[in-house]
Amino acid sequence: MLRTLVGSAILKPLSTQTAARTFSTGLALKQAASTESPKQYDNILVETKGKVGLITLNRPKALNALSSQLFVEINEALRSFDADKDIGAMVITGSEKAFAAGADIKEMKDNTFIDNYKKNFLGHWAEMTEIKKPIIAAVNGYALGGGCELAMMCDIIYAGEKAIFGQPEIKLGVIPGAGGTQRLVKAVGKSKAMEIILTGSVNLNATEALQYGLVSKVVPADQLVDEAVKTASKIASMGQPSVQMAKEAINKSFDVSLDAGLRWERIFFQALFGTADQKEGMAAFTEKRKPTFTNE
Ligand SMILES: CCCCCCC[C@H](O)CC(=O)SCCNC(=O)CCNC(=O)[C@H](O)C(C)(C)COP(=O)([O-])OP(=O)([O-])OC[C@H]1O[C@@H](n2cnc3c(N)ncnc32)[C@H](O)[C@@H]1OP(=O)([O-])[O-]
């Protein structure tokens, strides 16, 4: 028996087997297989590469500015991949010139506070942080404002050599609104984040982004998507319960104390002994063969 944590609240005891399933609340262990080809969208291109779902932002004339509709489409495509048992990880990319040049300024310039508030303007952007499967951002060109924030909502960021990260919102009379003041600090530290956000003109190129830890790899622009898909495929070849619990545990480290985070980690670890993949993974090691994970 073990006890479960939700935030810092202790819930009723569960058997290990039940816990493995309960901790996967929304962890789409029993997922639908996709038999149809990916849906067509107006602002994004969606395709699959083996077990990887690839989303390409596709508003070239506006440098992939993130309109409300574009974000609705990103969220829908991600949810669809999340529910597809044949997909294990996703990649989001843009064009060589722009990953995304930010929220669509033309769409929002005449908004009023009360309308923004009542309609929770762009509040739906945050939905993608509920996706269980890992998402890699493959960033070429400009990742400015909401574009940088979109990349930071992903789990891993790879940069093409010409990538440029920045938060220019201050020059528009606003501030970052989709995580820039929070996630950028955690990625690059307070002083650099202040410099980037308060000036709106200090950007990070790919090499600097790597040095500051905002991205984990820099590759030639024309190899970027392949490299991201390669890593996503590697992740997708692992057992999905452990991949998704690892993602959730790492993300917990941003929200909770070390003590609570360690508790989450330990309970996830214990719960995974209720999965077939744990039995298979450890049996395969002992028998000196490759594991075949069934995501159960
Ligand atoms: C939960 C709450 C959520 C809140 C979310 C908040 C999100 C966020 O924090 C706020 C933002 O991102 S604020 C935004 C922060 N981002 C910024 O401030 C960056 C704004 N962009 C730029 O500074 C420049 O475009 C670049 C330097 C990127 C490229 O310069 P270049 O190479 O000379 O190219 P160019 O000629 O300039 O552009 C080509 C075409 O694209 C168009 N377009 C581009 N970006 C657009 C946008 N965001 N919008 C609309 N359109 C945009 C541009 O108008 C032009 O179209 P036109 O019809 O031909 O006129």
Short mmCIF file of C-alpha atoms and ligand atoms in Angstrom, two decimals:
data_model
loop_
_atom_site.label_atom_id
_atom_site.label_comp_id
_atom_site.label_asym_id
_atom_site.label_seq_id
_atom_site.Cartn_x
_atom_site.Cartn_y
_atom_site.Cartn_z
CA MET A 1 0.00 0.00 0.00
CA LEU A 2 1.11 3.51 -0.55
CA ARG A 3 -0.23 6.96 -0.10
CA THR A 4 -0.74 9.40 -2.91
CA LEU A 5 0.11 13.08 -3.10
CA VAL A 6 -1.82 15.64 -5.05
CA GLY A 7 -0.07 18.93 -4.50
CA SER A 8 0.69 18.65 -0.82
CA ALA A 9 -2.60 16.94 0.03
CA ILE A 10 -2.47 13.33 1.18
CA LEU A 11 -5.21 11.20 -0.34
CA LYS A 12 -6.50 7.76 0.57
CA PRO A 13 -4.15 4.75 0.39
CA LEU A 14 -4.01 2.78 -2.84
CA SER A 15 -2.59 -0.57 -3.84
CA THR A 16 0.51 -0.31 -6.00
CA GLN A 17 -1.37 -1.61 -9.01
CA THR A 18 -4.18 0.90 -8.59
CA ALA A 19 -1.67 3.65 -8.00
CA ALA A 20 0.04 2.94 -11.29
CA ARG A 21 -3.24 3.64 -13.02
CA THR A 22 -4.38 6.47 -10.76
CA PHE A 23 -1.15 8.39 -11.06
CA SER A 24 -1.66 8.32 -14.71
CA THR A 25 -4.78 10.50 -14.32
CA GLY A 26 -5.15 11.48 -17.91
CA LEU A 27 -2.04 9.45 -18.67
CA ALA A 28 -3.46 8.00 -21.80
CA LEU A 29 -2.35 4.43 -21.21
CA LYS A 30 -5.34 2.97 -23.00
CA GLN A 31 -5.37 5.17 -26.00
CA ALA A 32 -7.13 5.14 -29.30
CA ALA A 33 -5.14 4.12 -32.34
CA SER A 34 -5.25 6.52 -35.24
CA THR A 35 -6.33 4.86 -38.41
CA GLU A 36 -7.04 8.07 -40.31
CA SER A 37 -4.48 10.42 -41.82
CA PRO A 38 -3.85 13.58 -39.74
CA LYS A 39 -6.50 16.30 -39.88
CA GLN A 40 -5.92 19.34 -42.10
CA TYR A 41 -5.69 22.73 -40.39
CA ASP A 42 -5.57 26.34 -41.66
CA ASN A 43 -2.49 27.48 -39.71
CA ILE A 44 -0.46 24.37 -38.98
CA LEU A 45 0.71 21.29 -40.86
CA VAL A 46 0.37 18.00 -39.05
CA GLU A 47 2.10 14.74 -39.95
CA THR A 48 3.53 11.67 -38.30
CA LYS A 49 7.09 10.37 -38.48
CA GLY A 50 6.93 6.85 -37.10
CA LYS A 51 5.86 7.24 -33.48
CA VAL A 52 6.39 11.01 -33.53
CA GLY A 53 3.70 13.63 -34.19
CA LEU A 54 5.16 16.61 -36.06
CA ILE A 55 3.41 20.01 -36.00
CA THR A 56 4.73 22.76 -38.29
CA LEU A 57 3.45 26.29 -37.72
CA ASN A 58 2.33 27.57 -41.09
CA ARG A 59 1.54 31.30 -41.26
CA PRO A 60 4.59 32.29 -43.31
CA LYS A 61 3.33 35.75 -44.27
CA ALA A 62 2.99 36.71 -40.60
CA LEU A 63 6.19 34.94 -39.50
CA ASN A 64 4.00 32.39 -37.69
CA ALA A 65 2.50 35.05 -35.41
CA LEU A 66 0.39 33.17 -32.91
CA SER A 67 -3.22 34.07 -33.57
CA SER A 68 -5.95 32.71 -31.29
CA GLN A 69 -7.00 30.28 -34.00
CA LEU A 70 -3.45 29.04 -34.54
CA PHE A 71 -3.18 28.22 -30.84
CA VAL A 72 -6.56 26.47 -30.87
CA GLU A 73 -5.18 24.31 -33.69
CA ILE A 74 -1.89 23.57 -31.87
CA ASN A 75 -3.82 22.49 -28.78
CA GLU A 76 -6.20 20.32 -30.80
CA ALA A 77 -3.38 18.61 -32.71
CA LEU A 78 -1.43 18.01 -29.50
CA ARG A 79 -4.49 16.56 -27.75
CA SER A 80 -5.09 14.30 -30.71
CA PHE A 81 -1.50 13.00 -30.64
CA ASP A 82 -1.72 12.64 -26.86
CA ALA A 83 -4.71 10.32 -27.30
CA ASP A 84 -3.12 8.30 -30.12
CA LYS A 85 -1.56 5.06 -28.86
CA ASP A 86 0.77 4.93 -31.87
CA ILE A 87 2.40 8.26 -30.97
CA GLY A 88 4.91 8.59 -28.13
CA ALA A 89 6.24 12.14 -28.45
CA MET A 90 5.69 15.32 -30.44
CA VAL A 91 7.82 17.95 -32.19
CA ILE A 92 6.71 21.53 -32.85
CA THR A 93 8.61 23.57 -35.40
CA GLY A 94 8.20 26.64 -37.62
CA SER A 95 10.06 27.85 -40.71
CA GLU A 96 13.75 28.61 -41.17
CA LYS A 97 12.98 32.33 -40.79
CA ALA A 98 10.64 32.12 -37.82
CA PHE A 99 9.59 29.61 -35.24
CA ALA A 100 7.02 32.26 -34.21
CA ALA A 101 7.32 36.07 -34.01
CA GLY A 102 5.02 36.25 -30.98
CA ALA A 103 1.33 36.69 -30.31
CA ASP A 104 -0.51 38.27 -33.23
CA ILE A 105 -0.15 41.99 -32.56
CA LYS A 106 -2.65 42.95 -35.25
CA GLU A 107 -5.28 40.66 -33.76
CA MET A 108 -4.98 42.06 -30.23
CA LYS A 109 -4.04 45.71 -30.70
CA ASP A 110 -7.60 47.06 -30.15
CA ASN A 111 -8.50 44.74 -27.27
CA THR A 112 -9.71 46.28 -24.03
CA PHE A 113 -8.95 45.09 -20.52
CA ILE A 114 -12.53 44.19 -19.75
CA ASP A 115 -12.91 42.09 -22.90
CA ASN A 116 -9.58 40.35 -22.28
CA TYR A 117 -10.63 39.64 -18.73
CA LYS A 118 -14.16 38.47 -19.48
CA LYS A 119 -13.09 36.24 -22.36
CA ASN A 120 -9.84 35.18 -20.66
CA PHE A 121 -8.03 36.31 -23.81
CA LEU A 122 -5.41 33.76 -24.87
CA GLY A 123 -5.98 31.83 -21.64
CA HIS A 124 -6.32 28.69 -23.75
CA TRP A 125 -2.61 28.86 -24.58
CA ALA A 126 -1.89 27.17 -21.25
CA GLU A 127 -3.82 24.04 -22.28
CA MET A 128 -0.75 22.58 -23.95
CA THR A 129 0.98 22.32 -20.60
CA GLU A 130 -1.56 19.60 -19.73
CA ILE A 131 -0.29 17.33 -22.53
CA LYS A 132 1.15 14.13 -21.04
CA LYS A 133 3.54 13.10 -23.80
CA PRO A 134 6.86 14.94 -24.23
CA ILE A 135 7.03 17.81 -26.73
CA ILE A 136 10.25 19.02 -28.36
CA ALA A 137 10.43 22.56 -29.79
CA ALA A 138 12.67 22.71 -32.88
CA VAL A 139 13.40 26.43 -33.19
CA ASN A 140 14.79 28.03 -36.33
CA GLY A 141 14.84 31.82 -36.79
CA TYR A 142 12.80 34.15 -34.58
CA ALA A 143 11.28 32.87 -31.35
CA LEU A 144 10.08 36.19 -29.98
CA GLY A 145 7.52 37.03 -27.32
CA GLY A 146 4.85 34.35 -27.38
CA GLY A 147 7.11 32.36 -29.76
CA CYS A 148 9.79 32.12 -27.08
CA GLU A 149 7.08 31.32 -24.55
CA LEU A 150 5.66 28.58 -26.77
CA ALA A 151 9.13 27.02 -27.00
CA MET A 152 9.47 27.21 -23.22
CA MET A 153 6.09 25.48 -22.76
CA CYS A 154 7.65 22.50 -24.56
CA ASP A 155 9.79 19.98 -22.66
CA ILE A 156 13.01 20.14 -24.67
CA ILE A 157 14.22 22.94 -26.97
CA TYR A 158 16.61 22.33 -29.87
CA ALA A 159 17.84 25.39 -31.77
CA GLY A 160 18.92 25.83 -35.36
CA GLU A 161 22.13 27.86 -35.73
CA LYS A 162 20.22 31.03 -36.68
CA ALA A 163 17.66 30.87 -33.88
CA ILE A 164 16.95 34.09 -31.99
CA PHE A 165 15.14 34.09 -28.64
CA GLY A 166 13.72 37.27 -27.14
CA GLN A 167 10.86 38.87 -25.22
CA PRO A 168 10.20 42.22 -26.94
CA GLU A 169 6.75 42.83 -25.34
CA ILE A 170 8.00 45.80 -23.30
CA LYS A 171 8.50 47.70 -26.57
CA LEU A 172 4.77 47.26 -27.23
CA GLY A 173 3.78 48.67 -23.85
CA VAL A 174 3.01 45.26 -22.31
CA ILE A 175 4.87 42.40 -20.65
CA PRO A 176 5.24 38.72 -21.54
CA GLY A 177 1.89 37.09 -20.85
CA ALA A 178 2.40 33.39 -21.47
CA GLY A 179 5.16 32.47 -19.06
CA GLY A 180 8.08 34.68 -20.10
CA THR A 181 8.48 36.31 -16.69
CA GLN A 182 8.40 32.91 -15.00
CA ARG A 183 9.90 30.23 -17.25
CA LEU A 184 12.68 32.39 -18.69
CA VAL A 185 13.96 33.21 -15.19
CA LYS A 186 14.12 29.53 -14.36
CA ALA A 187 15.96 28.80 -17.60
CA VAL A 188 18.54 31.62 -17.75
CA GLY A 189 18.57 33.14 -14.25
CA LYS A 190 17.19 36.42 -12.91
CA SER A 191 19.77 38.91 -14.20
CA LYS A 192 19.67 37.73 -17.81
CA ALA A 193 15.89 37.37 -17.78
CA MET A 194 15.55 40.93 -16.42
CA GLU A 195 17.89 42.22 -19.13
CA ILE A 196 16.00 40.42 -21.89
CA ILE A 197 12.50 41.36 -20.69
CA LEU A 198 13.13 44.91 -19.40
CA THR A 199 15.03 46.08 -22.49
CA GLY A 200 13.00 44.07 -24.99
CA SER A 201 16.02 44.20 -27.27
CA VAL A 202 18.59 41.91 -25.70
CA ASN A 203 18.05 38.65 -27.57
CA LEU A 204 19.85 35.33 -27.23
CA ASN A 205 21.29 33.74 -30.33
CA ALA A 206 21.50 29.96 -30.52
CA THR A 207 24.97 29.71 -28.98
CA GLU A 208 24.03 32.03 -26.12
CA ALA A 209 20.77 30.14 -25.56
CA LEU A 210 22.82 26.95 -25.26
CA GLN A 211 25.27 28.59 -22.85
CA TYR A 212 22.43 29.84 -20.65
CA GLY A 213 20.69 26.47 -20.66
CA LEU A 214 17.57 27.67 -22.49
CA VAL A 215 18.16 25.07 -25.21
CA SER A 216 19.84 21.70 -24.95
CA LYS A 217 21.33 21.43 -28.45
CA VAL A 218 22.28 23.62 -31.42
CA VAL A 219 22.30 22.02 -34.88
CA PRO A 220 22.58 23.27 -38.46
CA ALA A 221 19.24 24.74 -39.52
CA ASP A 222 18.58 22.16 -42.24
CA GLN A 223 19.14 19.25 -39.83
CA LEU A 224 17.10 20.65 -36.95
CA VAL A 225 13.77 18.91 -37.49
CA ASP A 226 15.42 15.55 -38.25
CA GLU A 227 17.48 15.84 -35.08
CA ALA A 228 14.40 16.71 -33.00
CA VAL A 229 12.42 13.83 -34.55
CA LYS A 230 15.34 11.49 -33.83
CA THR A 231 15.30 12.40 -30.14
CA ALA A 232 11.49 12.26 -30.03
CA SER A 233 11.63 8.77 -31.63
CA LYS A 234 14.09 7.62 -28.98
CA ILE A 235 11.73 8.88 -26.26
CA ALA A 236 8.74 7.28 -28.03
CA SER A 237 10.51 3.90 -28.00
CA MET A 238 10.50 3.88 -24.18
CA GLY A 239 7.56 2.73 -22.06
CA GLN A 240 4.96 5.48 -22.03
CA PRO A 241 3.98 5.20 -18.35
CA SER A 242 7.56 5.87 -17.24
CA VAL A 243 8.13 8.59 -19.86
CA GLN A 244 4.97 10.43 -18.89
CA MET A 245 5.54 10.08 -15.15
CA ALA A 246 9.13 11.30 -15.59
CA LYS A 247 7.83 14.38 -17.45
CA GLU A 248 5.25 15.03 -14.76
CA ALA A 249 7.78 14.58 -11.95
CA ILE A 250 10.28 16.95 -13.58
CA ASN A 251 7.56 19.56 -14.11
CA LYS A 252 6.59 19.21 -10.45
CA SER A 253 10.04 20.54 -9.54
CA PHE A 254 8.92 23.96 -10.82
CA ASP A 255 5.83 24.05 -8.61
CA VAL A 256 6.52 22.37 -5.31
CA SER A 257 9.13 22.25 -2.55
CA LEU A 258 12.05 19.82 -2.81
CA ASP A 259 10.47 17.66 -0.14
CA ALA A 260 7.12 17.44 -1.96
CA GLY A 261 8.89 16.91 -5.31
CA LEU A 262 10.92 14.04 -3.90
CA ARG A 263 7.71 12.54 -2.55
CA TRP A 264 6.08 12.74 -5.99
CA GLU A 265 9.14 11.13 -7.54
CA ARG A 266 9.23 8.29 -5.02
CA ILE A 267 5.53 7.53 -5.40
CA PHE A 268 5.75 7.57 -9.20
CA PHE A 269 8.75 5.24 -8.94
CA GLN A 270 6.88 2.87 -6.64
CA ALA A 271 3.76 3.03 -8.79
CA LEU A 272 5.67 2.01 -11.92
CA PHE A 273 6.13 -1.44 -10.37
CA GLY A 274 2.45 -1.92 -11.16
CA THR A 275 3.17 -1.71 -14.90
CA ALA A 276 3.99 -4.43 -17.39
CA ASP A 277 6.76 -2.21 -18.77
CA GLN A 278 8.67 -2.32 -15.48
CA LYS A 279 8.48 -6.12 -15.48
CA GLU A 280 9.58 -6.25 -19.11
CA GLY A 281 12.36 -3.65 -18.71
CA MET A 282 13.95 -5.37 -15.75
CA ALA A 283 13.44 -8.89 -17.19
CA ALA A 284 15.09 -7.79 -20.44
CA PHE A 285 18.08 -6.41 -18.55
CA THR A 286 18.49 -9.67 -16.63
CA GLU A 287 18.10 -11.78 -19.78
CA LYS A 288 20.53 -9.53 -21.72
CA ARG A 289 18.05 -8.61 -24.44
CA LYS A 290 16.28 -5.47 -25.64
CA PRO A 291 12.97 -4.71 -23.90
CA THR A 292 9.71 -4.62 -25.81
CA PHE A 293 7.49 -2.12 -24.08
CA THR A 294 3.71 -2.37 -24.39
CA ASN A 295 2.92 0.92 -22.64
CA GLU A 296 0.90 -0.87 -20.00
C1 LIG B 1 -2.62 33.32 -20.91
C2 LIG B 1 -2.34 34.67 -21.55
C3 LIG B 1 -1.61 34.55 -22.84
C4 LIG B 1 -1.03 35.84 -23.27
C5 LIG B 1 -0.13 35.62 -24.41
C6 LIG B 1 0.87 36.70 -24.52
C7 LIG B 1 1.87 36.38 -25.53
C8 LIG B 1 3.09 37.26 -25.55
O1 LIG B 1 3.73 37.33 -24.29
C9 LIG B 1 2.83 38.62 -26.14
C10 LIG B 1 3.51 38.75 -27.47
O2 LIG B 1 4.04 37.84 -28.03
S1 LIG B 1 3.47 40.32 -28.19
C11 LIG B 1 4.41 40.09 -29.70
C12 LIG B 1 5.88 40.04 -29.46
N1 LIG B 1 6.61 39.95 -30.70
C13 LIG B 1 7.13 41.03 -31.34
O3 LIG B 1 7.01 42.14 -30.88
C14 LIG B 1 7.86 40.75 -32.63
C15 LIG B 1 7.19 41.52 -33.76
N2 LIG B 1 7.87 41.29 -35.03
C16 LIG B 1 9.04 41.88 -35.37
O4 LIG B 1 9.64 42.61 -34.59
C17 LIG B 1 9.58 41.64 -36.76
O5 LIG B 1 8.52 41.16 -37.56
C18 LIG B 1 10.76 40.64 -36.84
C19 LIG B 1 11.99 41.26 -36.16
C20 LIG B 1 10.41 39.33 -36.14
C21 LIG B 1 11.08 40.32 -38.31
O6 LIG B 1 11.27 41.52 -39.03
P1 LIG B 1 11.27 41.47 -40.63
O7 LIG B 1 12.15 40.36 -41.09
O8 LIG B 1 11.61 42.84 -41.06
O9 LIG B 1 9.79 41.07 -41.04
P2 LIG B 1 8.49 42.01 -40.97
O10 LIG B 1 8.32 42.72 -42.26
O11 LIG B 1 8.49 42.83 -39.73
O12 LIG B 1 7.36 40.89 -40.78
C22 LIG B 1 6.79 40.18 -41.86
C23 LIG B 1 5.30 40.17 -41.69
O13 LIG B 1 4.98 39.51 -40.46
C24 LIG B 1 4.17 40.34 -39.67
N3 LIG B 1 4.43 40.08 -38.25
C25 LIG B 1 5.61 39.84 -37.67
N4 LIG B 1 5.45 39.64 -36.35
C26 LIG B 1 4.13 39.75 -36.11
C27 LIG B 1 3.34 39.64 -34.93
N5 LIG B 1 3.87 39.34 -33.74
N6 LIG B 1 2.03 39.83 -35.02
C28 LIG B 1 1.45 40.09 -36.21
N7 LIG B 1 2.15 40.20 -37.36
C29 LIG B 1 3.47 40.03 -37.30
C30 LIG B 1 4.56 41.74 -40.07
O14 LIG B 1 3.58 42.67 -39.70
C31 LIG B 1 4.72 41.58 -41.55
O15 LIG B 1 3.46 41.55 -42.18
P3 LIG B 1 3.07 42.66 -43.31
O16 LIG B 1 1.65 42.33 -43.64
O17 LIG B 1 4.04 42.39 -44.40
O18 LIG B 1 3.27 43.98 -42.68
#
